[in-house]
Short mmCIF file of C-alpha atoms in Angstrom, two decimals:
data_model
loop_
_atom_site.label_atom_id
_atom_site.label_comp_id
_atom_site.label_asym_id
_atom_site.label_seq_id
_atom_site.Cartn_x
_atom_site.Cartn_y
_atom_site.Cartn_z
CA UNK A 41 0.00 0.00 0.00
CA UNK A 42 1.22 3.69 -0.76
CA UNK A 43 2.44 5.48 2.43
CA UNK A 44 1.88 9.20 2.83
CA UNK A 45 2.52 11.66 5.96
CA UNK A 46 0.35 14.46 6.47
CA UNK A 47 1.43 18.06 8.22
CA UNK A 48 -1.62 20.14 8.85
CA UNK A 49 -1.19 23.87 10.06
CA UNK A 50 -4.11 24.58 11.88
CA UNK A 51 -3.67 28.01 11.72
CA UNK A 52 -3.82 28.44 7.98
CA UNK A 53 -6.85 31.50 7.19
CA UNK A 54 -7.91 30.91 10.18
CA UNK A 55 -8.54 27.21 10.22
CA UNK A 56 -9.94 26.80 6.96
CA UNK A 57 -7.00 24.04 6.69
CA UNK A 58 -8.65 21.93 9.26
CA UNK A 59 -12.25 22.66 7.47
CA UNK A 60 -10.81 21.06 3.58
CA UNK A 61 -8.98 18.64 5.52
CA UNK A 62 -11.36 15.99 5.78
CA UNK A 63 -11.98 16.21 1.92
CA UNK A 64 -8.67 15.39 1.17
CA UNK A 65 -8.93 12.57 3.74
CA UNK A 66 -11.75 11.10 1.14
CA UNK A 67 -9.37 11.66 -1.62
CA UNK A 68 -6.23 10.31 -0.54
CA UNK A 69 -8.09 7.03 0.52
CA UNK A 70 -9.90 6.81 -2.27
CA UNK A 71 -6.34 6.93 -4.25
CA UNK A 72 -5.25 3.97 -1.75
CA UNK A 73 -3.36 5.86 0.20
CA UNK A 74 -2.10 4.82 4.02
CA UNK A 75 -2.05 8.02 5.59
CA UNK A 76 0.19 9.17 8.69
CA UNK A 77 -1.41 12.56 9.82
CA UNK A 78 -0.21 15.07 12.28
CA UNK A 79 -1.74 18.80 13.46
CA UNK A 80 0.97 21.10 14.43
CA UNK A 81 0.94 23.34 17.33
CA UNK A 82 3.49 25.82 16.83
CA UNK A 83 5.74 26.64 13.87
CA UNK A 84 8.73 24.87 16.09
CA UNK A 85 6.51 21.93 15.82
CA UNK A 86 5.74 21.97 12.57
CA UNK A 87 9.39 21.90 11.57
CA UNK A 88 10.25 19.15 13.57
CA UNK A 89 7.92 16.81 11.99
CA UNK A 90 8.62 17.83 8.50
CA UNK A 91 12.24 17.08 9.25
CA UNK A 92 11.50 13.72 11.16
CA UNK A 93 8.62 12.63 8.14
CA UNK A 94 10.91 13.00 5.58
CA UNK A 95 13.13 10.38 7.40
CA UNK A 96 10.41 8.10 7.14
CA UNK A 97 8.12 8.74 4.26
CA UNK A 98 8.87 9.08 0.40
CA UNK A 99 5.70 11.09 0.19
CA UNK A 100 4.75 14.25 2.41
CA UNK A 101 1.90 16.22 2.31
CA UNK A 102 1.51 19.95 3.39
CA UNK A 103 -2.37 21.05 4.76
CA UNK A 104 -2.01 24.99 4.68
CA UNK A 105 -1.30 28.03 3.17
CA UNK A 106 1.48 29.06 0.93
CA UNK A 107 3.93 29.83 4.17
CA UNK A 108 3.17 26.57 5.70
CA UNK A 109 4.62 24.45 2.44
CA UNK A 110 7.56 26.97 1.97
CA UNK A 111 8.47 26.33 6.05
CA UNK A 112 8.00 22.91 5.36
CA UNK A 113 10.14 23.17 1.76
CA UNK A 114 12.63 24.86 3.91
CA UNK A 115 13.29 21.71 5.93
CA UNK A 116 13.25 19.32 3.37
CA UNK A 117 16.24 21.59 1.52
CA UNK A 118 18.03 21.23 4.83
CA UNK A 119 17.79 17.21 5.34
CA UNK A 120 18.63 16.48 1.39
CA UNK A 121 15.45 15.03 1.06
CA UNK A 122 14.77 13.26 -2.36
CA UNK A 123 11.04 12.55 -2.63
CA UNK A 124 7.39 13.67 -3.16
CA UNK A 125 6.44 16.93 -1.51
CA UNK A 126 2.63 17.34 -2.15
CA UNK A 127 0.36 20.25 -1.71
CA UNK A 128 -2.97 19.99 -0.55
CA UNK A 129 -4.07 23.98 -0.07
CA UNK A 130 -6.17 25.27 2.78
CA UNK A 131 -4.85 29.34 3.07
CA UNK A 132 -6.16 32.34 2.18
CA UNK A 133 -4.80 32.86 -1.57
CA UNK A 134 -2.84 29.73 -2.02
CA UNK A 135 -1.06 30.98 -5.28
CA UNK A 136 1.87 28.38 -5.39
CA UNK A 137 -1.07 25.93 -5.67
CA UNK A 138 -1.87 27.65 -8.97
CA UNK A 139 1.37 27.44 -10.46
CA UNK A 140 1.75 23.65 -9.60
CA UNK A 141 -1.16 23.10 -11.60
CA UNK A 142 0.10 25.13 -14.09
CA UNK A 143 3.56 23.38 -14.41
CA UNK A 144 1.85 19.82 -14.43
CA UNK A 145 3.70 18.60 -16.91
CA UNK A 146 6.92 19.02 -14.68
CA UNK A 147 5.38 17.91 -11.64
CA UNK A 148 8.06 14.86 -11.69
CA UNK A 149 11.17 17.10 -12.26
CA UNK A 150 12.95 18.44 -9.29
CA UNK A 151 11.84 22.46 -8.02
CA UNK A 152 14.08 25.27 -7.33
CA UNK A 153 13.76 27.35 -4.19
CA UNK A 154 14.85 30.83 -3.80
CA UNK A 155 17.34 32.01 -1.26
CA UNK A 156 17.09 35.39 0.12
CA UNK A 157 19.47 36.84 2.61
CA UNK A 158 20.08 40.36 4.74
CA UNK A 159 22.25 41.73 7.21
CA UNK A 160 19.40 40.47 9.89
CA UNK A 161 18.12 37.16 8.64
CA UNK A 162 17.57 34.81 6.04
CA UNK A 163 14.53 33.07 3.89
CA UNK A 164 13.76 30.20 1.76
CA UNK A 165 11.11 30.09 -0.59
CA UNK A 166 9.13 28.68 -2.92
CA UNK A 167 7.12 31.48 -4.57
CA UNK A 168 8.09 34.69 -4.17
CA UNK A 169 9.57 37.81 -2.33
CA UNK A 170 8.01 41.46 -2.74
CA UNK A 171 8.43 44.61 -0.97
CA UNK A 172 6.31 48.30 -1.54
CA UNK A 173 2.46 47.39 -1.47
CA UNK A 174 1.82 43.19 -0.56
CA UNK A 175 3.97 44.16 2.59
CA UNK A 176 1.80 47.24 4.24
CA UNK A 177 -1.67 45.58 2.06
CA UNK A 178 -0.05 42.30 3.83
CA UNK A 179 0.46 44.22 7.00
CA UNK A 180 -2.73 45.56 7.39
CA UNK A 181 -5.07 43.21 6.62
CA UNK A 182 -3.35 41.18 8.93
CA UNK A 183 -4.28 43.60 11.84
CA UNK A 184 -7.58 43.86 10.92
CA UNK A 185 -8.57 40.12 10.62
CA UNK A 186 -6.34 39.66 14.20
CA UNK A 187 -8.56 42.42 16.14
CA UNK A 188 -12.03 41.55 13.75
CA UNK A 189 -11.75 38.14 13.15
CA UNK A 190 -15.80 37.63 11.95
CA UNK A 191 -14.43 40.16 8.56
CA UNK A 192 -12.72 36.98 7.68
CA UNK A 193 -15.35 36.40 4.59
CA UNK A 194 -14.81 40.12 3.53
CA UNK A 195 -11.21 39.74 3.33
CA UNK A 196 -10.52 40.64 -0.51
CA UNK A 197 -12.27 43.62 0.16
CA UNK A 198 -10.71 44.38 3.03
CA UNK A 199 -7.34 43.88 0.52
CA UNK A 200 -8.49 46.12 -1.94
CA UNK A 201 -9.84 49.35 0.47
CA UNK A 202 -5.96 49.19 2.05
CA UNK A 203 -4.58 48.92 -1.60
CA UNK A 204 -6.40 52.51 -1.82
CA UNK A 205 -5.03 54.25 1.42
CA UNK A 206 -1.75 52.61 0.91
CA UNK A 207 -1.35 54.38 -1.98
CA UNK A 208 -3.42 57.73 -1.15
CA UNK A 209 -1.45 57.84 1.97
CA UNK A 210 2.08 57.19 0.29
CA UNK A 211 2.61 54.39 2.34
CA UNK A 212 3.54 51.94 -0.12
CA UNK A 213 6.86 53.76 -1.90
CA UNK A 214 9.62 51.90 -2.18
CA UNK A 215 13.20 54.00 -2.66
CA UNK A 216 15.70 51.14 -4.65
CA UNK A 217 17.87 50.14 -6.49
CA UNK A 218 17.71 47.07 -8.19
CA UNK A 219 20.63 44.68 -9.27
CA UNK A 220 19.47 41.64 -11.33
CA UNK A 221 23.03 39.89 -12.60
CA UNK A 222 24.88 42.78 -14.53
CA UNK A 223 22.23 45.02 -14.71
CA UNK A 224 20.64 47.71 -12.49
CA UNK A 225 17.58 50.33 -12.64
CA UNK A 226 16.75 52.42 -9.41
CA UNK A 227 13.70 53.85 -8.90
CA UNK A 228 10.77 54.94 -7.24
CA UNK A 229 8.47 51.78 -6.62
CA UNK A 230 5.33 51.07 -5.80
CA UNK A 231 5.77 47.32 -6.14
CA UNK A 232 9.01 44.87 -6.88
CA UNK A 233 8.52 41.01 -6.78
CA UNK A 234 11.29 38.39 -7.33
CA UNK A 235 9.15 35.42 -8.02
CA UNK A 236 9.65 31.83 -9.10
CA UNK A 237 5.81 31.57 -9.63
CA UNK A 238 4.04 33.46 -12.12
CA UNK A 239 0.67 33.88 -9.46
CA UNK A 240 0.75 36.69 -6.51
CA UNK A 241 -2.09 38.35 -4.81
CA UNK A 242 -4.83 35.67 -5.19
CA UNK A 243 -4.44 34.92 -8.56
CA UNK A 244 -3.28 38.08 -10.59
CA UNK A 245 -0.12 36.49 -13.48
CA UNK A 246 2.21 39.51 -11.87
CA UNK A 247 5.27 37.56 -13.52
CA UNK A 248 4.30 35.32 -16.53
CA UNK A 249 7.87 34.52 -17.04
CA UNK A 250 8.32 32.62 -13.60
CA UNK A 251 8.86 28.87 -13.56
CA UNK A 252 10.31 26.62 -10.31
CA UNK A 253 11.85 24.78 -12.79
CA UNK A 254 14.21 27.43 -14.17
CA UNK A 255 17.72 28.67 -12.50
CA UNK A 256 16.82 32.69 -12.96
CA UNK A 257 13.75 34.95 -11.12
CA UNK A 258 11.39 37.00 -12.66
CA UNK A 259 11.71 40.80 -11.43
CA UNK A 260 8.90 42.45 -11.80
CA UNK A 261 8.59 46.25 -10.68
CA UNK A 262 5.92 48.88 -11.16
CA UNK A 263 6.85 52.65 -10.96
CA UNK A 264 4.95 55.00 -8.74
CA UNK A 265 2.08 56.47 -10.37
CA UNK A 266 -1.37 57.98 -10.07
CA UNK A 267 -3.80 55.98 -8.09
CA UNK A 268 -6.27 55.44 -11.08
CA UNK A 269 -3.23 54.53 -13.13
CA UNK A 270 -2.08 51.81 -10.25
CA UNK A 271 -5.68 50.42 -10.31
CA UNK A 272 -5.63 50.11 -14.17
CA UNK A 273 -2.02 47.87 -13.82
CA UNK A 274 -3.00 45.73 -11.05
CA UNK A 275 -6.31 44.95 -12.94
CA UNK A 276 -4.38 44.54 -16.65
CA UNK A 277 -2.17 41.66 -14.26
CA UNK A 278 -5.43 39.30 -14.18
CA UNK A 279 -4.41 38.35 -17.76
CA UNK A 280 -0.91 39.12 -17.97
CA UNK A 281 -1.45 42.28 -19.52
CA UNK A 282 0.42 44.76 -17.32
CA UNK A 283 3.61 44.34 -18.54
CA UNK A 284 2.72 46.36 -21.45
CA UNK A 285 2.28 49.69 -19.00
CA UNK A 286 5.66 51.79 -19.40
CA UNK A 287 5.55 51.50 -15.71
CA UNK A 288 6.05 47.94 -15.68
CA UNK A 289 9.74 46.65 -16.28
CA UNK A 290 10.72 43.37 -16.08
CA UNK A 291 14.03 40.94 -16.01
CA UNK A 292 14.82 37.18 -15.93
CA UNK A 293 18.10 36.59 -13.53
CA UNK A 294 20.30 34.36 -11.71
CA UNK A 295 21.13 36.80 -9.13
CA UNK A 296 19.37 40.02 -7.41
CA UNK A 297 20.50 42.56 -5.01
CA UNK A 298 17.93 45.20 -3.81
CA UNK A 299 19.42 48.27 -1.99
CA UNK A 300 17.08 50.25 -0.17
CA UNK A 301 17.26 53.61 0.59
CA UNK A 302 15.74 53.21 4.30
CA UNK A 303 15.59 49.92 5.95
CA UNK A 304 12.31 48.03 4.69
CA UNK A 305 10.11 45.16 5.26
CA UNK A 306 9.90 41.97 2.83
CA UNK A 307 6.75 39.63 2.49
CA UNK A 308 7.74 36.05 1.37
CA UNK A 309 5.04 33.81 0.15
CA UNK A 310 2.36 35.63 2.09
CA UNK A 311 3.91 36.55 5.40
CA UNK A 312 6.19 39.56 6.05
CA UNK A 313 9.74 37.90 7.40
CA UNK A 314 10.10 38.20 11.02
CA UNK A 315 12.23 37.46 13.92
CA UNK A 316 11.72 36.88 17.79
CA UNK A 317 11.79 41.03 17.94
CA UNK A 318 9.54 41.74 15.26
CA UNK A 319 9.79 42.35 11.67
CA UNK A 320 12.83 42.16 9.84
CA UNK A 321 13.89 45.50 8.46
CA UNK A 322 17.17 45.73 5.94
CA UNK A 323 18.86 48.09 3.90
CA UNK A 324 20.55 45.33 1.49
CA UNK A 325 18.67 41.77 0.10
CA UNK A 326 20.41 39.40 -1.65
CA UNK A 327 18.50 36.19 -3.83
CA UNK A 328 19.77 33.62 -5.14
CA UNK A 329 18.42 30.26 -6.16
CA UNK A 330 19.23 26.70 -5.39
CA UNK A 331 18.24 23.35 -6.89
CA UNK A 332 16.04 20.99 -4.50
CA UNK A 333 16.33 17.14 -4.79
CA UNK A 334 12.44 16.62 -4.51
CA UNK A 335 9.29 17.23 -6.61
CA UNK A 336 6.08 19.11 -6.05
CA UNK A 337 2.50 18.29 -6.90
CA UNK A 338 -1.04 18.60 -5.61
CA UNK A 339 -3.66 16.25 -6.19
CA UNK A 340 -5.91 17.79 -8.90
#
């Protein structure tokens, strides 16, 4: 019988993981699975069993959001491991699930993850790093669902009213300077993304280019502009279409080096980066990306 190990994050958009759990359940037996489950209760937790599954299982599954299979990606990187890491969504926007699907073809070749370093910490991931607008949207959102959980069911709304007074209140500008292999642009930004998925913000293709199966990023980066003008280019990005907006640049690379002009909050696959003291504020990121020796899937 196949053998499969389960890591659920209870925590994931406020439970919803342990709400879709059970209909995985149906369709992992139903595929004959044998399944080893196990609900974390703290992140330290959740690490340890990652690390002491993949000693034990060729196949490991990841109930959660997009942070809670990156944390769990990050473990696997650490131990070598060299089989089946499977995605079974239950967060809020879940956009690496979306990029899975669209890279089924590949789902039996080995992923790349991204490496991002400061002066004050350092992140693995499997989607993508932004700074400017996801982190204070990101930010809060986050604040508002913590103090008024019940909004839960409003929350793209929520998203879109702070993408309004982020901008209105000039909260989301971004002073850098941008080094992607041998080239550089500085600028003004309202948004920059170094993604290895083409999917961010629920769904909008922000980097078409992006693939976990390729060595370089995708840098993405929109100038500051009018409001109305913002609106237009985050719209234009359900379909890909943004990139044509003189605003827009975009890069493939190896290699990036963002050097900010005050020290600045990053969001990595749906959670801004912190320590024990808070959130982790640079004035120099480094990426780079590194190849994994196991595969991602999902079940659909």
């Amino acid at each position: 019988m196949k053998t499969i190990a389960v890591l659920i994050n209870p925590s994931s958009a406020g439970g919803r993981s342990l709400a879709v759990w059970p209909q995985y359940l149906q369709k992992l037996e139903a595929l004959g699975y044998a399944i080893t489950q196990h609900v974390s209760v703290s992140e330290a937790d959740f690490r340890e069993t990652a690390k002491y599954f993949s000693r034990n299982f060729k196949t490991l599954a990841v109930c959660g959001g997009d942070s809670s299979l990156t944390i769990a990606a990050e473990e696997l990187q650490e131990v070598g491991y060299r089989g089946a890491l499977v995605f079974l969504p239950g967060g809020s926007a879940n956009d690496i699930v979306l990029e899975i699907r669209a890279q089924k073809s590949a789902e039996n070749k080995t992923i790349y993850l991204g490496e991002l370093s400061s002066p004050e910490d350092a992140k693995t991931f499997i989607g993508q790093a932004n700074w400017g607008l996801g982190v204070v949207v990101n930010r809060w959102v986050g604040n508002t669902l913590a103090a008024l959980p019940f909004l839960r069911p409003l929350q793209n709304v929520i998203g879109t009213l702070c993408i309004i007074f982020a901008h209105l209140l000039r909260r989301e500008l971004f002073d850098a300077e941008i080094l992607a292999d041998k080239t550089s642009q500085r600028g003004c930004w309202s948004v920059v993304i170094v993604s290895q998925i083409r999917f961010w913000a629920s769904g909008l293709q922000f980097c078409p280019a992006a693939s976990v199966h390729r060595p370089e990023f995708e840098i993405i980066a929109v100038r500051r502009c009018g409001l109305i003008r913002m609106l237009k280019i985050i719209l234009a990005a359900k379909q890909g279409r943004h990139v044509d907006f003189p605003e827009v640049t975009r890069q493939l690379a190896r290699s990036v080096e963002l050097r900010v002009e005050r020290a600045e909050a990053v969001q990595i696959d749906g959670d801004i980066l912190r320590s024990a003291t808070g959130e982790v504020k640079a004035l120099r990121y480094t990426l780079k990306k590194t190849r994994t020796q196991f595969r991602l899937s999902t079940l659909d």
